[in-house]
C-alpha cells in the first residue's frame, strides 16, 4: 500500500488538479482555467431540498490524495449546479497512473460517497473514457451502471477540403437563411435570442433531462467561456429570428477548437442548416490555423453523427460513458 493521506482541496492544488484532469479529459486544462471557474461560482455553496426532499442548489467540495513526499497523486470533486437534475451529484475522480491500485482511488471514492450521503443525494453521475477499462471496472465495483454513451470525433484540418460541400451554404441562403456571427450582432438583445435558441435546441438532445440555466448563468458557461469569441459563434437567421447556431471554443494549449454546441430549431431541421453552420465553423478554424476540430454527440443522435462523420469526415476517437450510481 502506498503511503498517502486524504485532505480537502486547497488553493495551492490547482496546478496539480489541472495536470491530473488533463490525463483523462479529451483536451488539456490549465490551473488558471480551473481557478477562474472556481472564482465565478458563488461561495459557499447553498444546498437545499425541494418539496419531495430531493437535493437542490449548488456546491462543489474537492479532495486530494497526497503521498509521503507531499505530491498530489489523486483528485476528486463532487459538484452540482442549480439546474442539475434534483438529487444528482456529478463526480470526477482521477489518480495518477503510477499510483493506481494502491488505495488512493478507493479512499477518495469513500470521501465522495460519505459527503453525498450526508447531503442526502440520491445518485452520483460520472463520465469516463470508453477505452479506460480499469476505471470502468473500478466504477462498476462501486455500483455505477452505464446509462449513456457519447461519441467523440476529430477532424484533421490539414487535409480537409470543403469545396464539394459549399453548395449547402448557398442552398440555405437561397431559402432565405442568413448567416452572421455574434461579432456582427453584439448586444444583450441578441444574446437573449441566442439563449432562447440554446434552450429550445437542448430539449431534443438525447438524454438531456435538466432545467436550462437562466440567461446570466448560460452566458457565463457558454459565450463567456475562455476560448470562446464572438466571431466563433456562427448564427443562422430567418429574418430577425435566430434558428441555428454553432459555437467554437479554442484550447490555449493545443490551439485546437471544440464544437462547444450545435443546435437548430426543430421546425428548421432537415434543410442542411446545421451542415452549413458546421462548414462555416470549419472555415473559421482553418483561417485561424487550427490543427484540428473536436466534437461529440450522443450515440442516439443519428442525424448529427451522420453530418459529422459521413458528410464532414470527422474520425472516431474514444468517447465517454455516462455512469450512474443510485444511492437510494
PDB file of C-alpha atoms in Angstrom:
ATOM      1  CA  UNK A   1       0.000   0.000   0.000  1.00  0.00           C
ATOM      2  CA  UNK A   2       1.149   3.492  -0.811  1.00  0.00           C
ATOM      3  CA  UNK A   3       1.724   5.985   1.958  1.00  0.00           C
ATOM      4  CA  UNK A   4      -0.828   8.742   1.347  1.00  0.00           C
ATOM      5  CA  UNK A   5      -3.275  10.988   3.127  1.00  0.00           C
ATOM      6  CA  UNK A   6      -6.608  12.471   2.048  1.00  0.00           C
ATOM      7  CA  UNK A   7      -7.353  16.128   2.699  1.00  0.00           C
ATOM      8  CA  UNK A   8      -9.629  18.847   1.410  1.00  0.00           C
ATOM      9  CA  UNK A   9      -8.507  20.747  -1.669  1.00  0.00           C
ATOM     10  CA  UNK A  10      -6.562  23.976  -1.139  1.00  0.00           C
ATOM     11  CA  UNK A  11      -5.756  26.960  -3.328  1.00  0.00           C
ATOM     12  CA  UNK A  12      -2.256  25.556  -3.799  1.00  0.00           C
ATOM     13  CA  UNK A  13      -3.672  22.440  -5.511  1.00  0.00           C
ATOM     14  CA  UNK A  14      -4.998  23.922  -8.767  1.00  0.00           C
ATOM     15  CA  UNK A  15      -1.833  23.150 -10.724  1.00  0.00           C
ATOM     16  CA  UNK A  16      -1.791  19.514  -9.601  1.00  0.00           C
ATOM     17  CA  UNK A  17      -5.519  19.132 -10.279  1.00  0.00           C
ATOM     18  CA  UNK A  18      -5.108  20.526 -13.804  1.00  0.00           C
ATOM     19  CA  UNK A  19      -2.283  18.080 -14.537  1.00  0.00           C
ATOM     20  CA  UNK A  20      -4.368  15.135 -13.341  1.00  0.00           C
ATOM     21  CA  UNK A  21      -7.539  16.178 -15.184  1.00  0.00           C
ATOM     22  CA  UNK A  22      -5.550  16.653 -18.392  1.00  0.00           C
ATOM     23  CA  UNK A  23      -4.749  12.931 -18.219  1.00  0.00           C
ATOM     24  CA  UNK A  24      -8.403  11.920 -18.547  1.00  0.00           C
ATOM     25  CA  UNK A  25     -10.102  14.763 -20.420  1.00  0.00           C
ATOM     26  CA  UNK A  26     -10.077  14.909 -24.211  1.00  0.00           C
ATOM     27  CA  UNK A  27      -8.432  18.350 -24.146  1.00  0.00           C
ATOM     28  CA  UNK A  28      -5.947  19.627 -21.520  1.00  0.00           C
ATOM     29  CA  UNK A  29      -6.890  22.217 -18.921  1.00  0.00           C
ATOM     30  CA  UNK A  30      -4.774  24.794 -17.097  1.00  0.00           C
ATOM     31  CA  UNK A  31      -4.642  25.731 -13.426  1.00  0.00           C
ATOM     32  CA  UNK A  32      -5.815  29.230 -14.341  1.00  0.00           C
ATOM     33  CA  UNK A  33      -8.902  27.864 -16.073  1.00  0.00           C
ATOM     34  CA  UNK A  34      -9.814  25.828 -13.004  1.00  0.00           C
ATOM     35  CA  UNK A  35      -9.221  28.761 -10.705  1.00  0.00           C
ATOM     36  CA  UNK A  36     -11.199  31.162 -12.909  1.00  0.00           C
ATOM     37  CA  UNK A  37     -14.088  28.667 -12.933  1.00  0.00           C
ATOM     38  CA  UNK A  38     -13.964  28.389  -9.153  1.00  0.00           C
ATOM     39  CA  UNK A  39     -13.993  32.158  -8.707  1.00  0.00           C
ATOM     40  CA  UNK A  40     -17.017  32.521 -10.980  1.00  0.00           C
ATOM     41  CA  UNK A  41     -19.169  30.391  -8.673  1.00  0.00           C
ATOM     42  CA  UNK A  42     -20.703  31.980  -5.543  1.00  0.00           C
ATOM     43  CA  UNK A  43     -19.109  30.733  -2.330  1.00  0.00           C
ATOM     44  CA  UNK A  44     -20.016  28.990  -0.154  1.00  0.00           C
ATOM     45  CA  UNK A  45     -22.343  26.520  -1.800  1.00  0.00           C
ATOM     46  CA  UNK A  46     -26.031  26.638  -0.962  1.00  0.00           C
ATOM     47  CA  UNK A  47     -27.745  23.266  -0.929  1.00  0.00           C
ATOM     48  CA  UNK A  48     -31.423  22.834  -0.111  1.00  0.00           C
ATOM     49  CA  UNK A  49     -34.240  20.379  -0.811  1.00  0.00           C
ATOM     50  CA  UNK A  50     -37.403  20.541  -2.881  1.00  0.00           C
ATOM     51  CA  UNK A  51     -40.879  19.626  -1.646  1.00  0.00           C
ATOM     52  CA  UNK A  52     -40.111  15.959  -2.332  1.00  0.00           C
ATOM     53  CA  UNK A  53     -36.934  16.068  -0.248  1.00  0.00           C
ATOM     54  CA  UNK A  54     -34.596  15.939  -3.271  1.00  0.00           C
ATOM     55  CA  UNK A  55     -31.238  17.687  -3.199  1.00  0.00           C
ATOM     56  CA  UNK A  56     -31.200  21.082  -4.929  1.00  0.00           C
ATOM     57  CA  UNK A  57     -28.894  24.113  -5.140  1.00  0.00           C
ATOM     58  CA  UNK A  58     -25.149  24.058  -5.694  1.00  0.00           C
ATOM     59  CA  UNK A  59     -21.877  23.103  -4.061  1.00  0.00           C
ATOM     60  CA  UNK A  60     -18.503  21.647  -5.123  1.00  0.00           C
ATOM     61  CA  UNK A  61     -16.355  20.081  -2.387  1.00  0.00           C
ATOM     62  CA  UNK A  62     -12.974  18.770  -3.530  1.00  0.00           C
ATOM     63  CA  UNK A  63     -10.384  16.409  -2.072  1.00  0.00           C
ATOM     64  CA  UNK A  64      -6.808  15.420  -2.910  1.00  0.00           C
ATOM     65  CA  UNK A  65      -4.683  12.397  -2.111  1.00  0.00           C
ATOM     66  CA  UNK A  66      -1.136  13.376  -1.129  1.00  0.00           C
ATOM     67  CA  UNK A  67       1.810  10.952  -0.942  1.00  0.00           C
ATOM     68  CA  UNK A  68       4.540  10.895   1.687  1.00  0.00           C
ATOM     69  CA  UNK A  69       6.619  13.338  -0.330  1.00  0.00           C
ATOM     70  CA  UNK A  70       3.837  15.931  -0.372  1.00  0.00           C
ATOM     71  CA  UNK A  71       2.904  15.336  -4.024  1.00  0.00           C
ATOM     72  CA  UNK A  72      -0.751  15.340  -5.050  1.00  0.00           C
ATOM     73  CA  UNK A  73      -1.417  11.928  -6.629  1.00  0.00           C
ATOM     74  CA  UNK A  74      -5.227  11.991  -6.764  1.00  0.00           C
ATOM     75  CA  UNK A  75      -8.106  14.445  -7.047  1.00  0.00           C
ATOM     76  CA  UNK A  76     -11.862  14.186  -6.613  1.00  0.00           C
ATOM     77  CA  UNK A  77     -14.718  16.666  -6.884  1.00  0.00           C
ATOM     78  CA  UNK A  78     -18.440  16.250  -6.191  1.00  0.00           C
ATOM     79  CA  UNK A  79     -20.484  19.082  -7.628  1.00  0.00           C
ATOM     80  CA  UNK A  80     -23.893  20.181  -8.732  1.00  0.00           C
ATOM     81  CA  UNK A  81     -25.279  23.291 -10.399  1.00  0.00           C
ATOM     82  CA  UNK A  82     -28.735  24.733  -9.639  1.00  0.00           C
ATOM     83  CA  UNK A  83     -30.150  23.425 -12.940  1.00  0.00           C
ATOM     84  CA  UNK A  84     -28.920  19.842 -12.485  1.00  0.00           C
ATOM     85  CA  UNK A  85     -31.484  17.084 -12.056  1.00  0.00           C
ATOM     86  CA  UNK A  86     -32.856  17.079  -8.484  1.00  0.00           C
ATOM     87  CA  UNK A  87     -30.964  14.677  -6.232  1.00  0.00           C
ATOM     88  CA  UNK A  88     -27.960  14.301  -8.529  1.00  0.00           C
ATOM     89  CA  UNK A  89     -24.307  14.970  -7.835  1.00  0.00           C
ATOM     90  CA  UNK A  90     -21.651  14.978 -10.553  1.00  0.00           C
ATOM     91  CA  UNK A  91     -18.384  13.267  -9.664  1.00  0.00           C
ATOM     92  CA  UNK A  92     -14.896  13.389 -11.187  1.00  0.00           C
ATOM     93  CA  UNK A  93     -12.139  11.249  -9.666  1.00  0.00           C
ATOM     94  CA  UNK A  94      -8.647  10.707 -11.019  1.00  0.00           C
ATOM     95  CA  UNK A  95      -5.473   9.112  -9.656  1.00  0.00           C
ATOM     96  CA  UNK A  96      -2.090   9.373 -11.348  1.00  0.00           C
ATOM     97  CA  UNK A  97      -1.438   6.208 -13.402  1.00  0.00           C
ATOM     98  CA  UNK A  98       1.745   5.430 -11.447  1.00  0.00           C
ATOM     99  CA  UNK A  99      -0.238   5.410  -8.191  1.00  0.00           C
ATOM    100  CA  UNK A 100      -3.284   3.406  -9.180  1.00  0.00           C
ATOM    101  CA  UNK A 101      -4.118   0.171  -7.405  1.00  0.00           C
ATOM    102  CA  UNK A 102      -2.642   1.352  -4.102  1.00  0.00           C
ATOM    103  CA  UNK A 103      -5.740   2.629  -2.368  1.00  0.00           C
ATOM    104  CA  UNK A 104      -5.876   6.352  -3.177  1.00  0.00           C
ATOM    105  CA  UNK A 105      -8.831   5.974  -5.534  1.00  0.00           C
ATOM    106  CA  UNK A 106     -10.750   3.885  -3.005  1.00  0.00           C
ATOM    107  CA  UNK A 107     -10.091   6.442  -0.276  1.00  0.00           C
ATOM    108  CA  UNK A 108     -11.183   9.374  -2.445  1.00  0.00           C
ATOM    109  CA  UNK A 109     -14.289   7.469  -3.509  1.00  0.00           C
ATOM    110  CA  UNK A 110     -15.204   6.886   0.144  1.00  0.00           C
ATOM    111  CA  UNK A 111     -14.873  10.610   0.881  1.00  0.00           C
ATOM    112  CA  UNK A 112     -17.171  11.471  -2.003  1.00  0.00           C
ATOM    113  CA  UNK A 113     -19.714   8.815  -1.040  1.00  0.00           C
ATOM    114  CA  UNK A 114     -19.789   9.857   2.621  1.00  0.00           C
ATOM    115  CA  UNK A 115     -20.313  13.511   1.724  1.00  0.00           C
ATOM    116  CA  UNK A 116     -23.013  12.591  -0.825  1.00  0.00           C
ATOM    117  CA  UNK A 117     -24.877  10.558   1.781  1.00  0.00           C
ATOM    118  CA  UNK A 118     -24.508  13.347   4.329  1.00  0.00           C
ATOM    119  CA  UNK A 119     -26.230  15.840   1.989  1.00  0.00           C
ATOM    120  CA  UNK A 120     -28.835  13.194   1.027  1.00  0.00           C
ATOM    121  CA  UNK A 121     -28.001  12.956  -2.665  1.00  0.00           C
ATOM    122  CA  UNK A 122     -29.950  10.240  -4.482  1.00  0.00           C
ATOM    123  CA  UNK A 123     -27.455   9.464  -7.238  1.00  0.00           C
ATOM    124  CA  UNK A 124     -23.900  10.058  -8.394  1.00  0.00           C
ATOM    125  CA  UNK A 125     -23.069  10.742 -12.052  1.00  0.00           C
ATOM    126  CA  UNK A 126     -19.630  10.474 -13.633  1.00  0.00           C
ATOM    127  CA  UNK A 127     -18.202  10.393 -17.156  1.00  0.00           C
ATOM    128  CA  UNK A 128     -15.222   8.260 -18.125  1.00  0.00           C
ATOM    129  CA  UNK A 129     -13.380   7.303 -21.280  1.00  0.00           C
ATOM    130  CA  UNK A 130     -14.893   4.304 -23.024  1.00  0.00           C
ATOM    131  CA  UNK A 131     -11.438   2.746 -23.518  1.00  0.00           C
ATOM    132  CA  UNK A 132     -10.372   3.055 -19.856  1.00  0.00           C
ATOM    133  CA  UNK A 133     -11.237  -0.463 -18.781  1.00  0.00           C
ATOM    134  CA  UNK A 134      -9.594  -0.207 -15.371  1.00  0.00           C
ATOM    135  CA  UNK A 135     -11.577   2.880 -14.406  1.00  0.00           C
ATOM    136  CA  UNK A 136     -14.813   1.382 -15.714  1.00  0.00           C
ATOM    137  CA  UNK A 137     -14.247  -1.731 -13.609  1.00  0.00           C
ATOM    138  CA  UNK A 138     -13.430   0.456 -10.593  1.00  0.00           C
ATOM    139  CA  UNK A 139     -16.724   2.306 -11.023  1.00  0.00           C
ATOM    140  CA  UNK A 140     -18.780  -0.833 -11.607  1.00  0.00           C
ATOM    141  CA  UNK A 141     -17.460  -2.386  -8.381  1.00  0.00           C
ATOM    142  CA  UNK A 142     -18.841   0.658  -6.584  1.00  0.00           C
ATOM    143  CA  UNK A 143     -22.316   0.356  -8.019  1.00  0.00           C
ATOM    144  CA  UNK A 144     -22.085   2.548 -11.110  1.00  0.00           C
ATOM    145  CA  UNK A 145     -24.080   1.417 -14.130  1.00  0.00           C
ATOM    146  CA  UNK A 146     -23.809   2.522 -17.752  1.00  0.00           C
ATOM    147  CA  UNK A 147     -26.580   4.963 -18.686  1.00  0.00           C
ATOM    148  CA  UNK A 148     -25.443   6.666 -21.913  1.00  0.00           C
ATOM    149  CA  UNK A 149     -22.667   6.677 -24.497  1.00  0.00           C
ATOM    150  CA  UNK A 150     -21.248   9.860 -26.017  1.00  0.00           C
ATOM    151  CA  UNK A 151     -19.247   9.551 -29.237  1.00  0.00           C
ATOM    152  CA  UNK A 152     -16.253  11.806 -29.882  1.00  0.00           C
ATOM    153  CA  UNK A 153     -14.911  12.677 -33.315  1.00  0.00           C
ATOM    154  CA  UNK A 154     -11.911  14.631 -34.624  1.00  0.00           C
ATOM    155  CA  UNK A 155     -11.402  16.383 -37.967  1.00  0.00           C
ATOM    156  CA  UNK A 156      -7.821  16.901 -39.183  1.00  0.00           C
ATOM    157  CA  UNK A 157      -7.984  20.314 -40.841  1.00  0.00           C
ATOM    158  CA  UNK A 158      -4.679  19.907 -42.660  1.00  0.00           C
ATOM    159  CA  UNK A 159      -6.317  17.537 -45.128  1.00  0.00           C
ATOM    160  CA  UNK A 160      -9.862  18.919 -45.208  1.00  0.00           C
ATOM    161  CA  UNK A 161     -11.289  20.249 -48.465  1.00  0.00           C
ATOM    162  CA  UNK A 162     -14.741  21.823 -48.361  1.00  0.00           C
ATOM    163  CA  UNK A 163     -15.411  22.741 -51.981  1.00  0.00           C
ATOM    164  CA  UNK A 164     -17.881  19.915 -52.551  1.00  0.00           C
ATOM    165  CA  UNK A 165     -19.963  20.954 -49.553  1.00  0.00           C
ATOM    166  CA  UNK A 166     -20.075  24.711 -50.123  1.00  0.00           C
ATOM    167  CA  UNK A 167     -23.370  24.405 -52.073  1.00  0.00           C
ATOM    168  CA  UNK A 168     -25.007  23.568 -48.714  1.00  0.00           C
ATOM    169  CA  UNK A 169     -24.349  27.119 -47.544  1.00  0.00           C
ATOM    170  CA  UNK A 170     -25.647  28.624 -50.778  1.00  0.00           C
ATOM    171  CA  UNK A 171     -28.720  26.347 -50.655  1.00  0.00           C
ATOM    172  CA  UNK A 172     -29.604  27.548 -47.159  1.00  0.00           C
ATOM    173  CA  UNK A 173     -29.060  31.164 -48.160  1.00  0.00           C
ATOM    174  CA  UNK A 174     -31.264  30.769 -51.238  1.00  0.00           C
ATOM    175  CA  UNK A 175     -34.135  29.682 -48.972  1.00  0.00           C
ATOM    176  CA  UNK A 176     -33.930  32.947 -47.036  1.00  0.00           C
ATOM    177  CA  UNK A 177     -31.490  31.927 -44.313  1.00  0.00           C
ATOM    178  CA  UNK A 178     -28.759  34.430 -43.458  1.00  0.00           C
ATOM    179  CA  UNK A 179     -25.516  33.624 -41.648  1.00  0.00           C
ATOM    180  CA  UNK A 180     -23.855  36.009 -39.205  1.00  0.00           C
ATOM    181  CA  UNK A 181     -21.624  35.784 -36.150  1.00  0.00           C
ATOM    182  CA  UNK A 182     -22.185  37.189 -32.700  1.00  0.00           C
ATOM    183  CA  UNK A 183     -19.468  39.701 -33.534  1.00  0.00           C
ATOM    184  CA  UNK A 184     -21.702  41.014 -36.336  1.00  0.00           C
ATOM    185  CA  UNK A 185     -24.654  41.403 -33.955  1.00  0.00           C
ATOM    186  CA  UNK A 186     -23.420  42.302 -30.466  1.00  0.00           C
ATOM    187  CA  UNK A 187     -25.574  43.274 -27.536  1.00  0.00           C
ATOM    188  CA  UNK A 188     -27.787  41.807 -24.838  1.00  0.00           C
ATOM    189  CA  UNK A 189     -30.899  41.628 -27.014  1.00  0.00           C
ATOM    190  CA  UNK A 190     -29.105  39.373 -29.492  1.00  0.00           C
ATOM    191  CA  UNK A 191     -27.557  37.316 -26.681  1.00  0.00           C
ATOM    192  CA  UNK A 192     -31.014  36.737 -25.218  1.00  0.00           C
ATOM    193  CA  UNK A 193     -32.260  35.478 -28.593  1.00  0.00           C
ATOM    194  CA  UNK A 194     -29.292  33.122 -28.669  1.00  0.00           C
ATOM    195  CA  UNK A 195     -30.068  31.951 -25.128  1.00  0.00           C
ATOM    196  CA  UNK A 196     -33.604  31.052 -26.196  1.00  0.00           C
ATOM    197  CA  UNK A 197     -32.282  29.143 -29.216  1.00  0.00           C
ATOM    198  CA  UNK A 198     -29.913  27.189 -26.971  1.00  0.00           C
ATOM    199  CA  UNK A 199     -32.749  26.430 -24.540  1.00  0.00           C
ATOM    200  CA  UNK A 200     -35.088  25.067 -27.188  1.00  0.00           C
ATOM    201  CA  UNK A 201     -32.415  23.059 -29.006  1.00  0.00           C
ATOM    202  CA  UNK A 202     -31.208  21.450 -25.764  1.00  0.00           C
ATOM    203  CA  UNK A 203     -34.625  19.905 -25.171  1.00  0.00           C
ATOM    204  CA  UNK A 204     -34.104  17.490 -28.059  1.00  0.00           C
ATOM    205  CA  UNK A 205     -30.607  16.308 -27.117  1.00  0.00           C
ATOM    206  CA  UNK A 206     -30.914  12.597 -26.259  1.00  0.00           C
ATOM    207  CA  UNK A 207     -30.519  12.104 -22.516  1.00  0.00           C
ATOM    208  CA  UNK A 208     -30.883  15.784 -21.612  1.00  0.00           C
ATOM    209  CA  UNK A 209     -33.185  15.899 -18.570  1.00  0.00           C
ATOM    210  CA  UNK A 210     -32.135  19.010 -16.658  1.00  0.00           C
ATOM    211  CA  UNK A 211     -33.500  22.505 -16.267  1.00  0.00           C
ATOM    212  CA  UNK A 212     -31.842  25.044 -18.538  1.00  0.00           C
ATOM    213  CA  UNK A 213     -29.657  27.786 -16.978  1.00  0.00           C
ATOM    214  CA  UNK A 214     -31.113  31.264 -16.788  1.00  0.00           C
ATOM    215  CA  UNK A 215     -29.613  33.919 -19.039  1.00  0.00           C
ATOM    216  CA  UNK A 216     -26.784  35.167 -16.808  1.00  0.00           C
ATOM    217  CA  UNK A 217     -25.573  31.650 -15.977  1.00  0.00           C
ATOM    218  CA  UNK A 218     -25.933  30.446 -19.557  1.00  0.00           C
ATOM    219  CA  UNK A 219     -23.868  33.397 -20.736  1.00  0.00           C
ATOM    220  CA  UNK A 220     -21.157  32.627 -18.177  1.00  0.00           C
ATOM    221  CA  UNK A 221     -20.844  28.975 -19.207  1.00  0.00           C
ATOM    222  CA  UNK A 222     -21.445  29.335 -22.958  1.00  0.00           C
ATOM    223  CA  UNK A 223     -20.371  32.516 -24.736  1.00  0.00           C
ATOM    224  CA  UNK A 224     -18.164  33.951 -21.966  1.00  0.00           C
ATOM    225  CA  UNK A 225     -16.046  30.819 -21.563  1.00  0.00           C
ATOM    226  CA  UNK A 226     -12.293  31.099 -22.047  1.00  0.00           C
ATOM    227  CA  UNK A 227     -11.555  30.362 -25.701  1.00  0.00           C
ATOM    228  CA  UNK A 228     -14.974  31.444 -26.989  1.00  0.00           C
ATOM    229  CA  UNK A 229     -15.008  34.669 -29.005  1.00  0.00           C
ATOM    230  CA  UNK A 230     -17.945  36.447 -30.682  1.00  0.00           C
ATOM    231  CA  UNK A 231     -16.527  35.597 -34.105  1.00  0.00           C
ATOM    232  CA  UNK A 232     -16.547  31.910 -33.130  1.00  0.00           C
ATOM    233  CA  UNK A 233     -20.340  31.926 -32.649  1.00  0.00           C
ATOM    234  CA  UNK A 234     -21.976  31.302 -36.046  1.00  0.00           C
ATOM    235  CA  UNK A 235     -25.715  32.022 -36.197  1.00  0.00           C
ATOM    236  CA  UNK A 236     -28.353  31.152 -38.802  1.00  0.00           C
ATOM    237  CA  UNK A 237     -31.161  33.735 -39.098  1.00  0.00           C
ATOM    238  CA  UNK A 238     -34.598  33.696 -40.679  1.00  0.00           C
ATOM    239  CA  UNK A 239     -35.411  37.381 -40.742  1.00  0.00           C
ATOM    240  CA  UNK A 240     -34.698  38.560 -37.215  1.00  0.00           C
ATOM    241  CA  UNK A 241     -35.204  35.108 -35.714  1.00  0.00           C
ATOM    242  CA  UNK A 242     -32.209  33.052 -34.631  1.00  0.00           C
ATOM    243  CA  UNK A 243     -32.821  29.497 -35.890  1.00  0.00           C
ATOM    244  CA  UNK A 244     -29.420  27.763 -35.677  1.00  0.00           C
ATOM    245  CA  UNK A 245     -26.027  28.109 -34.024  1.00  0.00           C
ATOM    246  CA  UNK A 246     -22.560  26.601 -33.893  1.00  0.00           C
ATOM    247  CA  UNK A 247     -20.189  27.765 -31.142  1.00  0.00           C
ATOM    248  CA  UNK A 248     -16.453  27.069 -31.180  1.00  0.00           C
ATOM    249  CA  UNK A 249     -14.100  27.095 -28.210  1.00  0.00           C
ATOM    250  CA  UNK A 250     -10.325  27.197 -28.647  1.00  0.00           C
ATOM    251  CA  UNK A 251      -7.931  25.439 -26.273  1.00  0.00           C
ATOM    252  CA  UNK A 252      -4.978  27.666 -25.418  1.00  0.00           C
ATOM    253  CA  UNK A 253      -2.586  24.728 -25.036  1.00  0.00           C
ATOM    254  CA  UNK A 254      -3.346  22.689 -28.159  1.00  0.00           C
ATOM    255  CA  UNK A 255      -4.748  25.625 -30.190  1.00  0.00           C
ATOM    256  CA  UNK A 256      -7.391  23.156 -31.381  1.00  0.00           C
ATOM    257  CA  UNK A 257     -11.070  24.036 -31.358  1.00  0.00           C
ATOM    258  CA  UNK A 258     -14.055  22.218 -29.879  1.00  0.00           C
ATOM    259  CA  UNK A 259     -17.583  22.385 -31.245  1.00  0.00           C
ATOM    260  CA  UNK A 260     -18.944  23.552 -27.919  1.00  0.00           C
ATOM    261  CA  UNK A 261     -22.531  23.463 -29.168  1.00  0.00           C
ATOM    262  CA  UNK A 262     -24.514  22.885 -32.355  1.00  0.00           C
ATOM    263  CA  UNK A 263     -28.263  23.448 -32.454  1.00  0.00           C
ATOM    264  CA  UNK A 264     -31.087  24.131 -34.907  1.00  0.00           C
ATOM    265  CA  UNK A 265     -34.728  24.847 -34.060  1.00  0.00           C
ATOM    266  CA  UNK A 266     -36.925  21.763 -34.661  1.00  0.00           C
ATOM    267  CA  UNK A 267     -39.029  23.347 -37.413  1.00  0.00           C
ATOM    268  CA  UNK A 268     -35.876  24.266 -39.384  1.00  0.00           C
ATOM    269  CA  UNK A 269     -34.223  20.856 -39.309  1.00  0.00           C
ATOM    270  CA  UNK A 270     -33.767  18.843 -42.496  1.00  0.00           C
ATOM    271  CA  UNK A 271     -32.750  21.928 -44.502  1.00  0.00           C
ATOM    272  CA  UNK A 272     -28.987  21.424 -44.068  1.00  0.00           C
ATOM    273  CA  UNK A 273     -28.720  24.499 -41.862  1.00  0.00           C
ATOM    274  CA  UNK A 274     -26.689  22.566 -39.293  1.00  0.00           C
ATOM    275  CA  UNK A 275     -24.336  21.351 -42.029  1.00  0.00           C
ATOM    276  CA  UNK A 276     -23.933  24.889 -43.373  1.00  0.00           C
ATOM    277  CA  UNK A 277     -23.138  26.202 -39.890  1.00  0.00           C
ATOM    278  CA  UNK A 278     -20.564  23.487 -39.332  1.00  0.00           C
ATOM    279  CA  UNK A 279     -18.925  24.341 -42.653  1.00  0.00           C
ATOM    280  CA  UNK A 280     -18.715  27.984 -41.656  1.00  0.00           C
ATOM    281  CA  UNK A 281     -17.155  26.912 -38.361  1.00  0.00           C
ATOM    282  CA  UNK A 282     -14.612  24.794 -40.232  1.00  0.00           C
ATOM    283  CA  UNK A 283     -13.739  27.775 -42.410  1.00  0.00           C
ATOM    284  CA  UNK A 284     -13.239  29.898 -39.298  1.00  0.00           C
ATOM    285  CA  UNK A 285     -10.988  27.256 -37.762  1.00  0.00           C
ATOM    286  CA  UNK A 286      -8.920  26.877 -40.921  1.00  0.00           C
ATOM    287  CA  UNK A 287      -8.487  30.648 -41.216  1.00  0.00           C
ATOM    288  CA  UNK A 288      -7.202  30.679 -37.625  1.00  0.00           C
ATOM    289  CA  UNK A 289      -4.623  27.970 -38.405  1.00  0.00           C
ATOM    290  CA  UNK A 290      -6.267  25.450 -36.079  1.00  0.00           C
ATOM    291  CA  UNK A 291      -4.748  21.932 -36.349  1.00  0.00           C
ATOM    292  CA  UNK A 292      -7.961  20.003 -35.689  1.00  0.00           C
ATOM    293  CA  UNK A 293     -11.571  20.261 -34.601  1.00  0.00           C
ATOM    294  CA  UNK A 294     -13.117  18.026 -31.948  1.00  0.00           C
ATOM    295  CA  UNK A 295     -16.803  17.379 -31.416  1.00  0.00           C
ATOM    296  CA  UNK A 296     -19.110  14.981 -29.619  1.00  0.00           C
ATOM    297  CA  UNK A 297     -22.669  13.716 -29.846  1.00  0.00           C
ATOM    298  CA  UNK A 298     -24.916  11.262 -28.073  1.00  0.00           C
ATOM    299  CA  UNK A 299     -24.912   7.766 -29.531  1.00  0.00           C
ATOM    300  CA  UNK A 300     -28.657   8.110 -30.228  1.00  0.00           C
ATOM    301  CA  UNK A 301     -28.254  11.358 -32.186  1.00  0.00           C
ATOM    302  CA  UNK A 302     -28.012   9.720 -35.604  1.00  0.00           C
ATOM    303  CA  UNK A 303     -28.541  12.855 -37.743  1.00  0.00           C
ATOM    304  CA  UNK A 304     -25.675  14.721 -36.055  1.00  0.00           C
ATOM    305  CA  UNK A 305     -23.400  11.696 -36.269  1.00  0.00           C
ATOM    306  CA  UNK A 306     -24.130  11.460 -39.996  1.00  0.00           C
ATOM    307  CA  UNK A 307     -23.193  15.117 -40.516  1.00  0.00           C
ATOM    308  CA  UNK A 308     -20.003  14.795 -38.522  1.00  0.00           C
ATOM    309  CA  UNK A 309     -18.650  11.520 -39.860  1.00  0.00           C
ATOM    310  CA  UNK A 310     -20.340  10.808 -43.192  1.00  0.00           C
ATOM    311  CA  UNK A 311     -20.549  14.314 -44.651  1.00  0.00           C
ATOM    312  CA  UNK A 312     -17.669  16.181 -42.981  1.00  0.00           C
ATOM    313  CA  UNK A 313     -15.193  13.349 -42.457  1.00  0.00           C
ATOM    314  CA  UNK A 314     -14.696  13.515 -38.692  1.00  0.00           C
ATOM    315  CA  UNK A 315     -12.886  10.398 -37.489  1.00  0.00           C
ATOM    316  CA  UNK A 316     -13.960   8.365 -34.475  1.00  0.00           C
ATOM    317  CA  UNK A 317     -11.861   8.620 -31.298  1.00  0.00           C
ATOM    318  CA  UNK A 318     -12.635   7.168 -27.855  1.00  0.00           C
ATOM    319  CA  UNK A 319     -15.748   8.745 -26.386  1.00  0.00           C
ATOM    320  CA  UNK A 320     -17.279   8.731 -22.919  1.00  0.00           C
ATOM    321  CA  UNK A 321     -19.635   6.575 -20.910  1.00  0.00           C
ATOM    322  CA  UNK A 322     -22.082   8.223 -18.529  1.00  0.00           C
ATOM    323  CA  UNK A 323     -22.040   6.086 -15.395  1.00  0.00           C
ATOM    324  CA  UNK A 324     -24.676   6.450 -12.671  1.00  0.00           C
ATOM    325  CA  UNK A 325     -24.762   5.125  -9.118  1.00  0.00           C
ATOM    326  CA  UNK A 326     -28.045   5.104  -7.202  1.00  0.00           C
ATOM    327  CA  UNK A 327     -27.758   5.963  -3.508  1.00  0.00           C
ATOM    328  CA  UNK A 328     -31.395   5.308  -2.683  1.00  0.00           C
TER     329      UNK A 328
END
